[in-house]
């Protein structure tokens, strides 16, 4: 798996669709189209919400993005601009969680905590990859992937359980990613970096 593909943070469902496409679908056009569709649905979502019910447009976002961007998950991502795919997917996921939470009355601190946990997870993946310590395959699968997390929150919104789903998902990912990351760094040590003494001596 290339580094760009690793940073996509695909889950099991996206990987299955990617296997069906056999790596033939170019990732950047599909992801840009998914971002455009997400923007339209997010803009229309809160206004289309029926009284006391979920917003249908918002709940459709994960399926639309999955069907557009998921089949490209197995592509080598070797194009000159394919490095743009992971940050676009991050923007889609974070934006969706923020808008969905706001539209369905999830408290702002809970939304912030979930997105922060995700951002730390993605930062840890990027940093440890640069150090040559890629996350284990089972951890990536257990993290559900961007599509799994979006589908989970959409189903929670459909059932009215979103205020409970956000903290539950944040706690689950925090324990999973944080625990595995801490165990990895403890096992690998600090690496072979150069130690710098910043203390001035007279």
Short mmCIF file of C-alpha atoms in Angstrom, two decimals:
data_model
loop_
_atom_site.label_atom_id
_atom_site.label_comp_id
_atom_site.label_asym_id
_atom_site.label_seq_id
_atom_site.Cartn_x
_atom_site.Cartn_y
_atom_site.Cartn_z
CA UNK A 1 0.00 0.00 0.00
CA UNK A 2 1.38 3.41 -0.99
CA UNK A 3 1.62 6.22 1.54
CA UNK A 4 -1.14 8.21 -0.15
CA UNK A 5 -3.48 5.23 -0.02
CA UNK A 6 -2.65 4.73 3.65
CA UNK A 7 -3.55 8.36 4.39
CA UNK A 8 -6.96 7.88 2.79
CA UNK A 9 -7.96 5.91 5.92
CA UNK A 10 -10.33 3.63 4.02
CA UNK A 11 -12.49 1.20 5.96
CA UNK A 12 -13.74 -2.28 5.07
CA UNK A 13 -16.66 -1.12 2.90
CA UNK A 14 -14.55 1.23 0.82
CA UNK A 15 -11.93 -1.47 0.33
CA UNK A 16 -14.54 -3.92 -0.92
CA UNK A 17 -15.74 -1.39 -3.49
CA UNK A 18 -12.14 -0.71 -4.46
CA UNK A 19 -11.57 -4.40 -5.00
CA UNK A 20 -14.61 -4.58 -7.26
CA UNK A 21 -13.22 -1.71 -9.36
CA UNK A 22 -9.82 -3.47 -9.44
CA UNK A 23 -7.90 -0.20 -9.12
CA UNK A 24 -9.07 1.15 -12.47
CA UNK A 25 -10.95 4.25 -11.23
CA UNK A 26 -8.78 7.39 -11.03
CA UNK A 27 -9.11 8.68 -7.45
CA UNK A 28 -8.88 12.46 -7.79
CA UNK A 29 -11.82 13.13 -10.17
CA UNK A 30 -14.05 10.78 -8.17
CA UNK A 31 -13.08 12.42 -4.86
CA UNK A 32 -13.55 15.96 -6.19
CA UNK A 33 -16.99 14.96 -7.46
CA UNK A 34 -17.78 13.46 -4.04
CA UNK A 35 -16.72 16.73 -2.37
CA UNK A 36 -18.93 18.75 -4.71
CA UNK A 37 -21.92 16.49 -4.06
CA UNK A 38 -21.26 16.70 -0.32
CA UNK A 39 -21.21 20.49 -0.46
CA UNK A 40 -24.59 20.58 -2.20
CA UNK A 41 -26.17 18.11 0.22
CA UNK A 42 -24.75 19.83 3.29
CA UNK A 43 -26.01 23.19 2.09
CA UNK A 44 -29.50 21.80 1.50
CA UNK A 45 -29.57 19.43 4.46
CA UNK A 46 -30.53 21.57 7.48
CA UNK A 47 -33.22 23.41 5.53
CA UNK A 48 -34.78 20.17 4.34
CA UNK A 49 -35.23 18.79 7.83
CA UNK A 50 -38.85 17.92 8.68
CA UNK A 51 -40.17 19.07 12.10
CA UNK A 52 -38.79 16.76 14.78
CA UNK A 53 -37.09 14.48 12.29
CA UNK A 54 -33.69 13.97 10.66
CA UNK A 55 -32.58 15.77 7.53
CA UNK A 56 -32.82 13.27 4.63
CA UNK A 57 -30.21 15.10 2.55
CA UNK A 58 -27.65 14.91 5.36
CA UNK A 59 -28.28 11.23 5.97
CA UNK A 60 -27.67 10.48 2.28
CA UNK A 61 -24.20 12.07 2.25
CA UNK A 62 -22.23 8.98 3.41
CA UNK A 63 -23.78 6.76 0.73
CA UNK A 64 -23.16 9.32 -2.01
CA UNK A 65 -19.52 9.83 -1.00
CA UNK A 66 -18.95 6.10 -0.57
CA UNK A 67 -20.32 5.25 -4.02
CA UNK A 68 -18.24 7.98 -5.65
CA UNK A 69 -14.93 7.81 -3.78
CA UNK A 70 -14.95 4.27 -2.43
CA UNK A 71 -14.31 2.41 -5.71
CA UNK A 72 -11.03 4.29 -6.19
CA UNK A 73 -9.52 3.03 -2.92
CA UNK A 74 -7.41 0.35 -4.62
CA UNK A 75 -5.95 2.66 -7.26
CA UNK A 76 -2.14 3.12 -6.89
CA UNK A 77 -2.63 6.90 -6.38
CA UNK A 78 0.46 7.52 -8.44
CA UNK A 79 -0.81 10.60 -10.28
CA UNK A 80 0.89 13.95 -9.85
CA UNK A 81 -2.05 15.41 -7.89
CA UNK A 82 -3.37 12.27 -6.24
CA UNK A 83 -1.85 13.42 -2.94
CA UNK A 84 -4.85 15.77 -2.74
CA UNK A 85 -7.25 12.87 -2.22
CA UNK A 86 -6.64 12.28 1.53
CA UNK A 87 -7.07 15.95 2.57
CA UNK A 88 -10.26 16.18 0.49
CA UNK A 89 -11.63 13.09 2.23
CA UNK A 90 -10.67 14.61 5.60
CA UNK A 91 -12.56 17.79 4.71
CA UNK A 92 -15.61 15.78 3.69
CA UNK A 93 -15.62 13.74 6.89
CA UNK A 94 -14.97 16.63 9.28
CA UNK A 95 -17.43 18.90 7.50
CA UNK A 96 -20.12 16.24 7.51
CA UNK A 97 -19.73 15.51 11.22
CA UNK A 98 -19.83 19.23 12.06
CA UNK A 99 -22.92 20.01 9.98
CA UNK A 100 -24.79 16.84 10.97
CA UNK A 101 -24.11 17.42 14.66
CA UNK A 102 -25.23 21.05 14.46
CA UNK A 103 -28.37 20.19 12.49
CA UNK A 104 -29.46 17.53 14.95
CA UNK A 105 -28.73 19.33 18.18
CA UNK A 106 -25.50 17.69 19.29
CA UNK A 107 -23.70 20.00 21.70
CA UNK A 108 -20.79 21.88 20.16
CA UNK A 109 -18.23 20.52 22.68
CA UNK A 110 -19.13 16.93 21.74
CA UNK A 111 -18.75 17.70 18.04
CA UNK A 112 -15.43 19.38 18.74
CA UNK A 113 -14.15 16.43 20.79
CA UNK A 114 -15.01 13.89 18.08
CA UNK A 115 -13.38 15.90 15.30
CA UNK A 116 -10.33 16.52 17.50
CA UNK A 117 -9.95 12.79 18.18
CA UNK A 118 -10.14 12.12 14.44
CA UNK A 119 -7.61 14.86 13.67
CA UNK A 120 -5.18 13.42 16.22
CA UNK A 121 -5.68 9.96 14.76
CA UNK A 122 -4.86 11.19 11.26
CA UNK A 123 -1.89 13.22 12.51
CA UNK A 124 -0.52 10.18 14.32
CA UNK A 125 -0.87 8.09 11.15
CA UNK A 126 0.99 10.71 9.10
CA UNK A 127 3.75 11.21 11.67
CA UNK A 128 4.44 7.57 12.39
CA UNK A 129 4.44 6.79 8.66
CA UNK A 130 7.22 9.34 8.22
CA UNK A 131 9.10 7.52 10.97
CA UNK A 132 8.62 4.15 9.27
CA UNK A 133 6.06 2.81 11.77
CA UNK A 134 2.82 2.28 9.89
CA UNK A 135 -0.35 1.49 11.86
CA UNK A 136 -1.24 -2.18 11.91
CA UNK A 137 -3.85 -3.44 9.45
CA UNK A 138 -6.26 -4.58 12.14
CA UNK A 139 -6.20 -1.12 13.76
CA UNK A 140 -7.06 0.54 10.46
CA UNK A 141 -9.98 -1.85 9.99
CA UNK A 142 -11.16 -1.45 13.59
CA UNK A 143 -11.14 2.32 13.11
CA UNK A 144 -14.01 1.82 10.62
CA UNK A 145 -12.51 4.14 8.02
CA UNK A 146 -13.92 7.48 6.93
CA UNK A 147 -16.93 5.82 5.32
CA UNK A 148 -17.67 3.60 8.31
CA UNK A 149 -17.65 6.55 10.70
CA UNK A 150 -19.90 8.58 8.43
CA UNK A 151 -22.33 5.69 7.99
CA UNK A 152 -22.38 5.08 11.74
CA UNK A 153 -23.28 8.68 12.53
CA UNK A 154 -25.90 8.75 9.77
CA UNK A 155 -27.60 5.65 11.18
CA UNK A 156 -27.43 7.17 14.66
CA UNK A 157 -29.05 10.33 13.31
CA UNK A 158 -31.79 8.29 11.68
CA UNK A 159 -32.57 6.62 14.99
CA UNK A 160 -32.31 9.82 17.03
CA UNK A 161 -29.29 8.60 19.00
CA UNK A 162 -26.76 11.10 17.65
CA UNK A 163 -26.10 12.88 21.00
CA UNK A 164 -25.00 9.51 22.39
CA UNK A 165 -23.21 8.33 19.23
CA UNK A 166 -20.75 11.25 19.09
CA UNK A 167 -19.22 10.73 22.55
CA UNK A 168 -19.33 6.94 22.13
CA UNK A 169 -17.47 7.13 18.82
CA UNK A 170 -14.96 9.62 20.21
CA UNK A 171 -14.26 7.40 23.23
CA UNK A 172 -13.94 4.27 21.08
CA UNK A 173 -11.54 5.85 18.59
CA UNK A 174 -9.59 7.58 21.35
CA UNK A 175 -8.97 4.33 23.19
CA UNK A 176 -8.27 2.38 20.00
CA UNK A 177 -5.96 4.88 18.29
CA UNK A 178 -4.41 6.33 21.44
CA UNK A 179 -3.77 2.96 23.04
CA UNK A 180 -2.31 1.39 19.91
CA UNK A 181 -0.18 4.46 19.22
CA UNK A 182 1.19 4.55 22.77
CA UNK A 183 1.97 0.82 22.60
CA UNK A 184 3.76 1.26 19.28
CA UNK A 185 5.94 4.13 20.45
CA UNK A 186 6.72 2.32 23.69
CA UNK A 187 7.77 -0.76 21.73
CA UNK A 188 9.79 1.14 19.12
CA UNK A 189 11.29 3.66 21.49
CA UNK A 190 12.16 7.17 20.46
CA UNK A 191 13.92 6.05 17.33
CA UNK A 192 17.36 7.11 16.24
CA UNK A 193 16.79 10.85 16.07
CA UNK A 194 19.46 13.32 17.07
CA UNK A 195 19.22 14.59 20.63
CA UNK A 196 19.60 18.35 20.87
CA UNK A 197 20.51 20.07 24.12
CA UNK A 198 18.86 23.48 24.12
CA UNK A 199 20.30 24.48 27.45
CA UNK A 200 22.90 27.20 27.12
CA UNK A 201 26.16 26.73 28.91
CA UNK A 202 28.30 29.54 30.18
#
